[in-house]
Amino acid sequence: MSAQVWIALAVIAVIIATVAVVFFLRSSTSFDGTISRTSQVETLEDGVAPPDSYVPEVAHETATTDFLPSTAQDRISAAPGDEDLDFGFEVPDPAIGRMHRLRARLARSNNAIGKGLLGLLSRDNLDEQTWEEIEETLLGADLGVGPTLELMDRLRSAVRVEGNADLERLTQLLREGLLELVDPTLDRSLVTKVDGRPAVVLIVGVNGTGKTTTTGKLARLLIAEDQTVLLGAADTFRAAAAEQLQTWGDRVGAPVVRGPQGSDPAAVAFDAVATAIAAELDTAVIDTAGRLHTKTGLMDELDKVKRVIEKQSPVDEVLLVLDATTGQNGLVQARVFAEVVNVTGVVLTKLDGTARGGIVIAVQRELGVPVKLVGLGEGPDDLALFDPIEFVEAIING
């Protein structure tokens, strides 16, 4: 073979090697501040998850803080309480007291319920027709049959014993009855910080409930409490989902782990948690693809995402996002999700609109888990920790 042929082959080999190196670098870390991964968990076939013994091949040694945007590294390494630091990120509103500040929005759609009930209860003659109207009002507020009957029995008994009470006493009776149904004794704390590792929060729900938006708003709420947060864009089916989550992360300096559209969501979720562990962050919040509760294969895949994450870390919270305006229909969705992924808390969105507040009581009864967060507007800081007392006061007094 001539020298010219050998030289030509050598040049071709160098070109191929150069292209391979460039491709590897671009697929490992993109230039827009996101964290990308090329590792894949075994692709689902017909929506059936692989057996529990399956362990995805993920290169843990690549999951380091080097993959974080430099601004995020600065944020992570900054001394706590250093108020002079400014990296150009938005500063979220304080988490404490949000529901009190947003109470007027809740009252806007629910105050009519309280006023209507008090108007009926303060009638001179509480006959059977009036009691039927009270029952209709409670059912119309999405309270559910069981809680409605319980509150009716409580009010009837009080009226029998005390007679026709004044408005102040009736208000007190209604407040006590509603508060007991909402149950302020439930543990509504969010597990977003644990010793020795990042807390892992999985966000689930059907399409259209505001799930990805809630994921971004939750990151803001946690950052407002001085926590370091990483977002995992495991909704790889909806084209705009990763970009939407990236925007939320960029605004507050939270790094985002994402993969190509159509890639395995379990792989993205696994890599997100691995990166949070390597970077020693406080919390990894994982957004998952919206899915219909009637699609068995997709629900199986959601179960797979949770199991794959648990190969390296427990899942501390599974928050189910429900659209409060769907009322009792949302309970059907909630029931199925709870069976698949062991829901630990509920996020009710759009509670400031046409939603009727009784859904809070109904969903807690249905699932046996508390409402932990409520969405009370379209603003970035309109996600609030649920406060039972503020909720009942908004219904009764506005």
CSV table of C-alpha atoms in Angstrom, one decimal:
chain,number,residue,atom,x,y,z
A,1,MET,CA,0.0,0.0,0.0
A,2,SER,CA,1.5,3.4,-1.0
A,3,ALA,CA,2.4,6.1,1.5
A,4,GLN,CA,-0.3,8.4,0.2
A,5,VAL,CA,-3.0,5.8,1.1
A,6,TRP,CA,-1.6,5.5,4.6
A,7,ILE,CA,-1.6,9.2,5.1
A,8,ALA,CA,-5.2,9.5,3.8
A,9,LEU,CA,-6.3,6.8,6.2
A,10,ALA,CA,-4.6,8.5,9.1
A,11,VAL,CA,-6.3,11.8,8.3
A,12,ILE,CA,-9.7,10.1,8.2
A,13,ALA,CA,-9.1,8.4,11.6
A,14,VAL,CA,-8.2,11.8,13.1
A,15,ILE,CA,-11.4,13.4,11.8
A,16,ILE,CA,-13.6,10.5,13.1
A,17,ALA,CA,-12.0,10.8,16.5
A,18,THR,CA,-12.5,14.6,16.6
A,19,VAL,CA,-16.2,14.3,15.7
A,20,ALA,CA,-16.6,11.6,18.4
A,21,VAL,CA,-15.1,13.8,21.1
A,22,VAL,CA,-17.2,16.8,20.1
A,23,PHE,CA,-20.4,14.7,20.1
A,24,PHE,CA,-19.6,13.3,23.6
A,25,LEU,CA,-19.0,16.7,25.1
A,26,ARG,CA,-22.2,18.2,23.7
A,27,SER,CA,-24.3,15.2,24.8
A,28,SER,CA,-22.8,15.4,28.3
A,29,THR,CA,-23.2,19.1,29.1
A,30,SER,CA,-25.3,21.5,27.0
A,31,PHE,CA,-24.3,25.1,26.7
A,32,ASP,CA,-27.5,26.6,28.1
A,33,GLY,CA,-26.9,25.8,31.7
A,34,THR,CA,-28.8,22.5,31.7
A,35,ILE,CA,-27.5,19.1,32.8
A,36,SER,CA,-28.1,16.5,30.2
A,37,ARG,CA,-27.5,12.8,30.3
A,38,THR,CA,-27.1,10.1,27.6
A,39,SER,CA,-27.6,7.1,29.9
A,40,GLN,CA,-30.8,5.2,29.3
A,41,VAL,CA,-32.8,2.8,31.4
A,42,GLU,CA,-34.2,-0.2,29.5
A,43,THR,CA,-36.9,1.0,27.2
A,44,LEU,CA,-40.5,0.0,28.1
A,45,GLU,CA,-42.3,-2.4,25.8
A,46,ASP,CA,-46.1,-2.0,25.8
A,47,GLY,CA,-45.9,0.1,29.0
A,48,VAL,CA,-44.7,-2.8,31.2
A,49,ALA,CA,-41.9,-2.0,33.7
A,50,PRO,CA,-38.9,-4.2,34.0
A,51,PRO,CA,-38.5,-6.4,37.0
A,52,ASP,CA,-37.3,-5.0,40.4
A,53,SER,CA,-33.9,-6.6,40.0
A,54,TYR,CA,-33.1,-4.4,37.0
A,55,VAL,CA,-30.5,-1.7,37.8
A,56,PRO,CA,-29.9,1.0,35.1
A,57,GLU,CA,-26.4,1.6,33.9
A,58,VAL,CA,-25.5,5.0,35.1
A,59,ALA,CA,-21.9,6.3,35.4
A,60,HIS,CA,-22.0,7.7,39.0
A,61,GLU,CA,-18.5,9.1,38.6
A,62,THR,CA,-19.9,11.6,36.0
A,63,ALA,CA,-22.5,12.9,38.4
A,64,THR,CA,-20.5,15.7,40.0
A,65,THR,CA,-20.9,19.4,40.7
A,66,ASP,CA,-18.9,20.1,37.5
A,67,PHE,CA,-22.2,19.5,35.6
A,68,LEU,CA,-23.9,22.3,37.5
A,69,PRO,CA,-24.0,25.8,36.0
A,70,SER,CA,-21.3,27.9,37.5
A,71,THR,CA,-23.9,30.2,39.1
A,72,ALA,CA,-25.5,27.3,40.8
A,73,GLN,CA,-22.1,26.2,42.2
A,74,ASP,CA,-21.6,29.6,43.6
A,75,ARG,CA,-25.1,29.5,45.2
A,76,ILE,CA,-24.4,26.1,46.7
A,77,SER,CA,-20.9,27.0,48.1
A,78,ALA,CA,-22.0,30.4,49.4
A,79,ALA,CA,-22.0,30.8,53.2
A,80,PRO,CA,-25.5,30.6,54.7
A,81,GLY,CA,-26.9,34.0,55.6
A,82,ASP,CA,-24.6,36.0,53.3
A,83,GLU,CA,-27.1,38.6,52.3
A,84,ASP,CA,-24.6,40.6,50.2
A,85,LEU,CA,-24.4,37.9,47.5
A,86,ASP,CA,-26.3,38.6,44.3
A,87,PHE,CA,-26.2,36.3,41.4
A,88,GLY,CA,-29.0,37.9,39.5
A,89,PHE,CA,-31.7,35.4,40.5
A,90,GLU,CA,-35.2,36.3,41.5
A,91,VAL,CA,-35.9,36.3,45.2
A,92,PRO,CA,-39.1,34.4,46.0
A,93,ASP,CA,-41.6,35.7,48.5
A,94,PRO,CA,-41.2,34.2,52.0
A,95,ALA,CA,-42.9,30.8,52.5
A,96,ILE,CA,-44.2,31.5,55.9
A,97,GLY,CA,-47.6,33.3,55.9
A,98,ARG,CA,-48.2,32.9,52.2
A,99,MET,CA,-51.7,31.5,52.7
A,100,HIS,CA,-52.7,34.4,55.0
A,101,ARG,CA,-51.5,36.9,52.3
A,102,LEU,CA,-53.4,35.0,49.6
A,103,ARG,CA,-56.6,34.4,51.7
A,104,ALA,CA,-58.6,37.0,49.8
A,105,ARG,CA,-58.3,34.9,46.6
A,106,LEU,CA,-59.5,31.8,48.4
A,107,ALA,CA,-62.4,33.7,49.9
A,108,ARG,CA,-63.4,35.1,46.5
A,109,SER,CA,-64.7,31.7,45.4
A,110,ASN,CA,-65.7,30.1,48.7
A,111,ASN,CA,-67.1,32.9,50.9
A,112,ALA,CA,-70.5,32.5,49.3
A,113,ILE,CA,-70.6,29.0,50.9
A,114,GLY,CA,-70.1,30.3,54.4
A,115,LYS,CA,-72.5,33.2,54.0
A,116,GLY,CA,-75.1,30.9,52.4
A,117,LEU,CA,-74.9,28.5,55.3
A,118,LEU,CA,-75.1,31.2,57.9
A,119,GLY,CA,-78.0,32.7,56.2
A,120,LEU,CA,-79.9,29.4,56.2
A,121,LEU,CA,-79.0,28.6,59.8
A,122,SER,CA,-80.1,32.0,61.1
A,123,ARG,CA,-83.6,31.7,59.8
A,124,ASP,CA,-86.3,32.0,62.4
A,125,ASN,CA,-87.8,28.6,61.6
A,126,LEU,CA,-85.3,25.8,60.8
A,127,ASP,CA,-87.8,23.4,59.2
A,128,GLU,CA,-87.0,20.3,57.1
A,129,GLN,CA,-87.0,22.3,53.9
A,130,THR,CA,-84.3,24.6,55.3
A,131,TRP,CA,-82.2,21.6,56.4
A,132,GLU,CA,-82.5,20.2,52.8
A,133,GLU,CA,-81.2,23.5,51.5
A,134,ILE,CA,-78.3,23.4,53.9
A,135,GLU,CA,-77.5,19.9,52.7
A,136,GLU,CA,-77.6,20.9,49.1
A,137,THR,CA,-75.3,23.8,49.8
A,138,LEU,CA,-72.7,21.5,51.4
A,139,LEU,CA,-72.9,18.9,48.6
A,140,GLY,CA,-72.6,21.7,46.0
A,141,ALA,CA,-69.4,22.8,47.7
A,142,ASP,CA,-67.9,19.4,46.8
A,143,LEU,CA,-67.8,18.3,50.5
A,144,GLY,CA,-68.8,14.8,49.7
A,145,VAL,CA,-71.7,12.8,51.1
A,146,GLY,CA,-70.0,11.5,54.3
A,147,PRO,CA,-68.6,14.8,55.5
A,148,THR,CA,-71.9,16.5,54.6
A,149,LEU,CA,-73.9,14.1,56.7
A,150,GLU,CA,-71.5,14.5,59.6
A,151,LEU,CA,-71.7,18.3,59.6
A,152,MET,CA,-75.4,18.2,59.2
A,153,ASP,CA,-75.8,15.9,62.3
A,154,ARG,CA,-73.5,18.2,64.3
A,155,LEU,CA,-75.4,21.3,63.4
A,156,ARG,CA,-78.8,19.7,64.0
A,157,SER,CA,-77.8,18.5,67.4
A,158,ALA,CA,-76.5,21.9,68.4
A,159,VAL,CA,-79.7,23.6,67.3
A,160,ARG,CA,-81.8,21.1,69.2
A,161,VAL,CA,-79.9,21.7,72.3
A,162,GLU,CA,-79.4,25.5,72.1
A,163,GLY,CA,-82.5,26.5,70.0
A,164,ASN,CA,-82.2,29.3,67.5
A,165,ALA,CA,-78.8,30.8,68.4
A,166,ASP,CA,-77.6,34.3,67.4
A,167,LEU,CA,-75.3,34.8,64.4
A,168,GLU,CA,-72.2,34.8,66.4
A,169,ARG,CA,-72.9,31.4,68.0
A,170,LEU,CA,-74.0,30.0,64.6
A,171,THR,CA,-70.7,31.2,63.1
A,172,GLN,CA,-68.8,29.5,65.9
A,173,LEU,CA,-70.7,26.2,65.4
A,174,LEU,CA,-70.0,26.3,61.7
A,175,ARG,CA,-66.3,27.1,62.2
A,176,GLU,CA,-65.8,24.3,64.7
A,177,GLY,CA,-67.6,21.8,62.4
A,178,LEU,CA,-65.7,22.7,59.3
A,179,LEU,CA,-62.3,22.8,61.1
A,180,GLU,CA,-63.0,19.3,62.5
A,181,LEU,CA,-63.6,18.0,59.0
A,182,VAL,CA,-60.5,19.6,57.6
A,183,ASP,CA,-58.6,18.1,60.5
A,184,PRO,CA,-55.8,20.4,61.7
A,185,THR,CA,-54.2,17.4,63.5
A,186,LEU,CA,-52.9,15.8,60.2
A,187,ASP,CA,-49.2,16.1,59.7
A,188,ARG,CA,-48.9,18.5,56.7
A,189,SER,CA,-45.1,18.9,57.0
A,190,LEU,CA,-43.1,18.5,53.8
A,191,VAL,CA,-40.1,16.2,53.9
A,192,THR,CA,-37.7,18.3,51.9
A,193,LYS,CA,-34.6,18.0,54.1
A,194,VAL,CA,-33.0,14.9,55.5
A,195,ASP,CA,-29.7,14.0,57.1
A,196,GLY,CA,-26.9,12.7,54.9
A,197,ARG,CA,-28.5,12.9,51.5
A,198,PRO,CA,-30.9,15.0,49.4
A,199,ALA,CA,-34.6,14.6,50.0
A,200,VAL,CA,-36.4,13.3,46.9
A,201,VAL,CA,-39.8,14.7,46.0
A,202,LEU,CA,-41.8,13.1,43.2
A,203,ILE,CA,-44.5,15.2,41.5
A,204,VAL,CA,-47.3,13.2,39.8
A,205,GLY,CA,-50.7,13.9,38.3
A,206,VAL,CA,-52.7,14.0,35.1
A,207,ASN,CA,-52.2,16.4,32.2
A,208,GLY,CA,-53.7,19.9,32.7
A,209,THR,CA,-53.6,20.0,36.5
A,210,GLY,CA,-50.6,22.4,36.5
A,211,LYS,CA,-48.1,19.7,37.5
A,212,THR,CA,-45.0,21.2,35.9
A,213,THR,CA,-45.9,24.7,37.0
A,214,THR,CA,-46.3,23.3,40.5
A,215,THR,CA,-42.9,21.7,40.3
A,216,GLY,CA,-41.3,25.1,39.5
A,217,LYS,CA,-43.3,26.9,42.1
A,218,LEU,CA,-42.3,24.4,44.8
A,219,ALA,CA,-38.6,25.0,43.9
A,220,ARG,CA,-39.2,28.7,44.5
A,221,LEU,CA,-40.9,28.0,47.8
A,222,LEU,CA,-38.0,25.8,49.0
A,223,ILE,CA,-35.4,28.3,47.9
A,224,ALA,CA,-37.3,31.0,49.9
A,225,GLU,CA,-36.5,28.8,52.9
A,226,ASP,CA,-32.8,28.8,52.0
A,227,GLN,CA,-32.7,25.3,50.6
A,228,THR,CA,-30.6,24.2,47.6
A,229,VAL,CA,-32.8,22.6,45.0
A,230,LEU,CA,-32.3,20.6,41.8
A,231,LEU,CA,-35.1,20.0,39.3
A,232,GLY,CA,-35.5,16.8,37.3
A,233,ALA,CA,-37.3,17.1,34.0
A,234,ALA,CA,-38.6,13.5,33.8
A,235,ASP,CA,-41.6,14.5,31.6
A,236,THR,CA,-39.9,13.5,28.4
A,237,PHE,CA,-43.1,13.0,26.4
A,238,ARG,CA,-44.5,16.6,26.3
A,239,ALA,CA,-42.3,18.7,24.0
A,240,ALA,CA,-42.5,21.9,26.1
A,241,ALA,CA,-42.2,20.3,29.6
A,242,ALA,CA,-38.4,20.4,29.9
A,243,GLU,CA,-38.1,23.9,28.5
A,244,GLN,CA,-40.9,25.1,30.9
A,245,LEU,CA,-39.1,23.6,33.9
A,246,GLN,CA,-35.8,25.0,32.7
A,247,THR,CA,-37.3,28.5,32.7
A,248,TRP,CA,-38.5,28.0,36.3
A,249,GLY,CA,-35.0,26.8,37.3
A,250,ASP,CA,-33.2,29.7,35.6
A,251,ARG,CA,-35.2,32.3,37.4
A,252,VAL,CA,-34.1,31.2,40.8
A,253,GLY,CA,-30.8,29.5,40.1
A,254,ALA,CA,-31.9,25.9,40.5
A,255,PRO,CA,-30.0,23.5,38.1
A,256,VAL,CA,-32.2,21.3,35.9
A,257,VAL,CA,-31.4,17.7,34.9
A,258,ARG,CA,-33.0,16.8,31.5
A,259,GLY,CA,-32.7,14.4,28.7
A,260,PRO,CA,-33.7,14.4,25.0
A,261,GLN,CA,-37.4,14.4,24.2
A,262,GLY,CA,-38.7,10.8,24.1
A,263,SER,CA,-35.9,9.4,26.3
A,264,ASP,CA,-36.7,7.1,29.2
A,265,PRO,CA,-38.1,9.2,32.1
A,266,ALA,CA,-36.7,6.7,34.7
A,267,ALA,CA,-33.2,7.4,33.4
A,268,VAL,CA,-33.6,11.1,33.7
A,269,ALA,CA,-35.1,10.8,37.2
A,270,PHE,CA,-32.2,8.5,38.3
A,271,ASP,CA,-29.6,10.9,37.0
A,272,ALA,CA,-31.3,13.9,38.6
A,273,VAL,CA,-31.1,12.2,42.0
A,274,ALA,CA,-27.5,11.0,41.4
A,275,THR,CA,-26.5,14.6,40.6
A,276,ALA,CA,-28.2,16.0,43.7
A,277,ILE,CA,-26.4,13.4,45.8
A,278,ALA,CA,-23.0,14.2,44.3
A,279,ALA,CA,-23.6,18.0,44.6
A,280,GLU,CA,-24.8,17.5,48.2
A,281,LEU,CA,-27.9,19.5,47.6
A,282,ASP,CA,-30.9,19.6,50.0
A,283,THR,CA,-33.7,18.6,47.7
A,284,ALA,CA,-34.3,16.9,44.3
A,285,VAL,CA,-37.8,17.7,42.9
A,286,ILE,CA,-38.7,15.4,40.0
A,287,ASP,CA,-41.4,16.3,37.5
A,288,THR,CA,-43.1,13.3,35.8
A,289,ALA,CA,-45.1,13.0,32.6
A,290,GLY,CA,-48.8,13.7,32.9
A,291,ARG,CA,-50.9,10.6,32.3
A,292,LEU,CA,-54.5,9.5,32.3
A,293,HIS,CA,-55.3,7.3,35.3
A,294,THR,CA,-57.1,4.9,33.0
A,295,LYS,CA,-54.0,4.1,31.0
A,296,THR,CA,-52.6,1.0,32.8
A,297,GLY,CA,-49.3,0.9,30.9
A,298,LEU,CA,-48.5,4.5,31.7
A,299,MET,CA,-49.3,4.1,35.3
A,300,ASP,CA,-47.0,1.0,35.4
A,301,GLU,CA,-44.3,3.3,34.0
A,302,LEU,CA,-44.8,5.8,36.7
A,303,ASP,CA,-44.3,3.0,39.2
A,304,LYS,CA,-41.1,2.1,37.4
A,305,VAL,CA,-39.8,5.7,37.7
A,306,LYS,CA,-40.2,5.5,41.5
A,307,ARG,CA,-38.6,2.0,41.8
A,308,VAL,CA,-35.6,3.1,39.7
A,309,ILE,CA,-35.0,6.2,41.9
A,310,GLU,CA,-35.2,3.9,44.9
A,311,LYS,CA,-32.2,1.9,43.7
A,312,GLN,CA,-30.0,4.8,45.1
A,313,SER,CA,-32.3,6.8,47.4
A,314,PRO,CA,-35.7,6.6,49.2
A,315,VAL,CA,-38.4,8.8,47.8
A,316,ASP,CA,-39.4,11.0,50.7
A,317,GLU,CA,-42.5,12.7,49.2
A,318,VAL,CA,-44.9,11.8,46.4
A,319,LEU,CA,-47.1,14.8,45.8
A,320,LEU,CA,-50.3,14.3,43.7
A,321,VAL,CA,-51.3,17.5,41.9
A,322,LEU,CA,-55.1,17.8,41.5
A,323,ASP,CA,-57.1,20.5,39.7
A,324,ALA,CA,-59.5,21.7,42.4
A,325,THR,CA,-62.0,22.8,39.8
A,326,THR,CA,-62.7,19.2,38.7
A,327,GLY,CA,-64.4,18.6,42.0
A,328,GLN,CA,-65.5,15.1,42.8
A,329,ASN,CA,-64.1,13.9,39.4
A,330,GLY,CA,-60.6,14.5,40.7
A,331,LEU,CA,-61.2,11.9,43.4
A,332,VAL,CA,-61.3,9.1,40.8
A,333,GLN,CA,-57.8,10.1,39.6
A,334,ALA,CA,-56.6,10.4,43.1
A,335,ARG,CA,-57.7,6.9,44.0
A,336,VAL,CA,-55.7,5.3,41.2
A,337,PHE,CA,-52.6,7.3,41.7
A,338,ALA,CA,-52.6,6.5,45.4
A,339,GLU,CA,-52.7,2.7,44.6
A,340,VAL,CA,-49.7,3.0,42.3
A,341,VAL,CA,-47.2,5.3,44.0
A,342,ASN,CA,-48.2,5.6,47.6
A,343,VAL,CA,-49.1,9.3,47.6
A,344,THR,CA,-47.9,11.2,50.7
A,345,GLY,CA,-49.6,14.5,50.1
A,346,VAL,CA,-51.9,16.4,47.8
A,347,VAL,CA,-51.4,19.7,46.0
A,348,LEU,CA,-54.7,21.4,45.0
A,349,THR,CA,-54.2,23.9,42.2
A,350,LYS,CA,-56.6,26.6,41.0
A,351,LEU,CA,-58.3,26.9,44.4
A,352,ASP,CA,-58.7,30.6,43.8
A,353,GLY,CA,-61.0,30.2,40.8
A,354,THR,CA,-64.3,28.4,40.4
A,355,ALA,CA,-63.2,25.6,42.7
A,356,ARG,CA,-65.4,24.8,45.7
A,357,GLY,CA,-63.5,24.4,49.0
A,358,GLY,CA,-65.1,21.2,50.1
A,359,ILE,CA,-62.8,19.3,47.8
A,360,VAL,CA,-60.1,19.7,50.4
A,361,ILE,CA,-62.1,17.7,52.9
A,362,ALA,CA,-63.3,15.2,50.3
A,363,VAL,CA,-59.8,14.3,48.9
A,364,GLN,CA,-58.4,13.9,52.4
A,365,ARG,CA,-61.1,11.5,53.3
A,366,GLU,CA,-60.7,9.6,50.0
A,367,LEU,CA,-56.9,9.1,50.2
A,368,GLY,CA,-56.3,9.3,53.9
A,369,VAL,CA,-53.4,11.7,53.3
A,370,PRO,CA,-53.4,15.5,53.9
A,371,VAL,CA,-53.6,18.4,51.5
A,372,LYS,CA,-50.1,19.9,51.9
A,373,LEU,CA,-50.0,22.7,49.4
A,374,VAL,CA,-52.6,24.9,47.5
A,375,GLY,CA,-52.3,27.0,44.4
A,376,LEU,CA,-54.0,30.3,44.8
A,377,GLY,CA,-53.2,32.2,41.6
A,378,GLU,CA,-51.1,32.4,38.5
A,379,GLY,CA,-48.1,34.2,40.0
A,380,PRO,CA,-44.8,32.5,40.6
A,381,ASP,CA,-45.2,32.7,44.4
A,382,ASP,CA,-48.9,31.8,44.6
A,383,LEU,CA,-48.2,28.3,45.9
A,384,ALA,CA,-48.8,28.1,49.7
A,385,LEU,CA,-48.4,25.6,52.5
A,386,PHE,CA,-52.0,24.6,53.4
A,387,ASP,CA,-53.2,26.1,56.7
A,388,PRO,CA,-56.5,24.6,57.9
A,389,ILE,CA,-57.4,27.5,60.2
A,390,GLU,CA,-56.8,30.1,57.5
A,391,PHE,CA,-58.8,28.0,55.0
A,392,VAL,CA,-61.9,27.8,57.3
A,393,GLU,CA,-61.7,31.5,58.2
A,394,ALA,CA,-61.6,32.3,54.4
A,395,ILE,CA,-64.8,30.3,53.9
A,396,ILE,CA,-66.7,31.9,56.8
A,397,ASN,CA,-65.4,35.4,57.0
A,398,GLY,CA,-63.6,36.1,53.7
